[in-house]
Amino acid sequence: QVQLVESGGGSVQAGGSLTLSCVASGYTYVSRCMGWFRQVPGKEREAVASLDSEGRTQYADSVKGRVTISKDNAKNTLYLRLNSLKPEDTAMYYCAAQGGGYCYLWTSRVEYMYWGQGTQVTVSS
């Protein structure tokens, strides 16, 4: 059974940094497209970044230049480094996995088969 467990969220001041982690069990990251999403209550869940099996990354315009997605295959862990955080980055952050290695329609939630439970990031001004 595939499980994704996020951690690393917290409360920080604007301009600060956080690194989110997502540990997978039941399969390995090597052959999967992985993504990070975020959601604010009352709004749609939005894509933040993706990383495919070849190491190619994609980022939402709202975070480009401030966020880095990466993975450690040996630890089966996906990361999201958040820098220069803004109050509008406040959200629940989720990691997710697609069925294959290529990130097909990486911003579309329905393309992701597996989801974690989320980790909260709160940025104060």
Coordinates of C-alpha atoms in Angstrom, one line a residue:
Q1 CA 0.0 0.0 0.0
V2 CA 1.4 3.4 -1.0
Q3 CA 1.6 6.0 1.7
L4 CA 2.9 9.6 1.6
V5 CA 3.7 11.4 4.8
E6 CA 4.6 15.1 4.9
S7 CA 6.4 17.0 7.6
G8 CA 8.3 20.2 8.1
G9 CA 5.6 22.7 8.2
G10 CA 5.3 25.4 10.8
S11 CA 4.9 29.1 11.5
V12 CA 7.5 31.5 10.3
Q13 CA 7.8 35.2 9.7
A14 CA 7.8 36.7 6.2
G15 CA 11.2 36.4 4.6
G16 CA 11.9 33.1 6.4
S17 CA 12.5 29.6 5.0
L18 CA 11.1 26.1 5.5
T19 CA 11.9 22.7 4.1
L20 CA 9.0 20.3 3.7
S21 CA 9.6 16.6 3.5
C22 CA 7.5 13.8 2.1
V23 CA 8.4 10.2 2.8
A24 CA 7.0 7.5 0.7
S25 CA 6.3 3.9 1.5
G26 CA 5.0 1.1 -0.7
Y27 CA 6.9 2.2 -3.8
T28 CA 10.0 4.2 -4.8
Y29 CA 10.2 7.8 -6.1
V30 CA 12.7 6.7 -8.8
S31 CA 10.0 5.9 -11.3
R32 CA 7.3 8.4 -10.4
C33 CA 6.3 12.0 -11.2
M34 CA 6.0 13.7 -7.8
G35 CA 4.3 17.0 -7.0
W36 CA 3.7 19.5 -4.3
F37 CA 0.3 21.3 -4.0
R38 CA -1.1 23.7 -1.5
Q39 CA -4.6 24.7 -0.5
V40 CA -6.2 27.5 1.5
P41 CA -9.6 26.9 3.0
G42 CA -12.3 27.9 0.5
K43 CA -10.0 27.8 -2.4
E44 CA -8.9 25.3 -5.0
R45 CA -5.9 23.1 -4.4
E46 CA -3.1 24.6 -6.6
A47 CA 0.1 23.1 -7.9
V48 CA 3.3 24.4 -6.6
A49 CA 6.0 22.2 -8.2
S50 CA 6.7 18.9 -9.8
L51 CA 9.7 16.6 -10.3
D52 CA 9.7 13.8 -12.8
S53 CA 11.7 10.5 -12.9
E54 CA 14.4 12.2 -15.1
G55 CA 14.9 15.0 -12.7
R56 CA 13.0 17.7 -14.6
T57 CA 11.3 20.3 -12.5
Q58 CA 8.4 22.7 -13.1
Y59 CA 7.2 25.5 -10.8
A60 CA 4.1 27.7 -10.5
D61 CA 4.8 31.3 -11.5
S62 CA 3.8 32.4 -8.0
V63 CA 6.8 30.6 -6.4
K64 CA 9.3 30.5 -9.2
G65 CA 12.7 31.6 -7.9
R66 CA 11.8 31.1 -4.3
V67 CA 11.0 27.3 -4.2
T68 CA 13.1 24.2 -5.0
I69 CA 11.8 20.7 -5.3
S70 CA 14.2 17.9 -4.9
K71 CA 14.4 14.2 -3.9
D72 CA 16.7 11.8 -2.2
N73 CA 16.1 8.4 -3.8
A74 CA 18.1 6.6 -1.1
K75 CA 15.8 8.0 1.6
N76 CA 12.7 7.8 -0.6
T77 CA 12.0 11.3 0.4
L78 CA 10.8 14.3 -1.6
Y79 CA 11.6 17.9 -0.5
L80 CA 10.2 21.3 -1.0
R81 CA 12.5 24.2 0.0
L82 CA 10.6 27.4 0.6
N83 CA 12.6 30.6 0.7
S84 CA 11.6 34.3 1.0
L85 CA 8.2 33.2 2.4
K86 CA 5.3 35.6 2.0
P87 CA 2.0 35.7 4.0
E88 CA 0.3 34.5 0.8
D89 CA 2.3 31.3 1.0
T90 CA 0.2 30.3 4.0
A91 CA -1.6 27.1 3.2
M92 CA -1.7 23.4 3.8
Y93 CA 0.9 21.7 1.6
Y94 CA 0.5 18.3 0.1
C95 CA 2.8 16.0 -1.7
A96 CA 1.4 13.7 -4.4
A97 CA 2.5 11.1 -6.9
Q98 CA 1.4 10.2 -10.4
G99 CA 1.3 6.7 -11.8
G100 CA 4.3 7.1 -14.2
G101 CA 7.6 8.8 -14.4
Y102 CA 6.6 11.6 -16.8
C103 CA 4.7 14.5 -15.2
Y104 CA 1.6 14.5 -17.4
L105 CA -0.4 17.7 -16.9
W106 CA 1.6 18.4 -13.8
T107 CA -0.8 21.1 -12.5
S108 CA -3.9 18.9 -12.7
R109 CA -4.9 17.3 -9.4
V110 CA -6.7 14.4 -11.1
E111 CA -3.5 13.2 -12.6
Y112 CA -2.1 12.3 -9.2
M113 CA -3.0 8.9 -7.8
Y114 CA -1.6 9.2 -4.3
W115 CA -1.7 12.0 -1.7
G116 CA -0.3 12.7 1.7
Q117 CA -2.3 14.2 4.6
G118 CA -0.7 17.6 4.3
T119 CA 1.5 19.8 6.5
Q120 CA 0.5 23.4 7.5
V121 CA 2.7 26.4 6.6
T122 CA 1.8 29.7 8.2
V123 CA 3.7 32.9 7.3
S124 CA 3.1 36.0 9.4
S125 CA 3.9 39.5 8.3

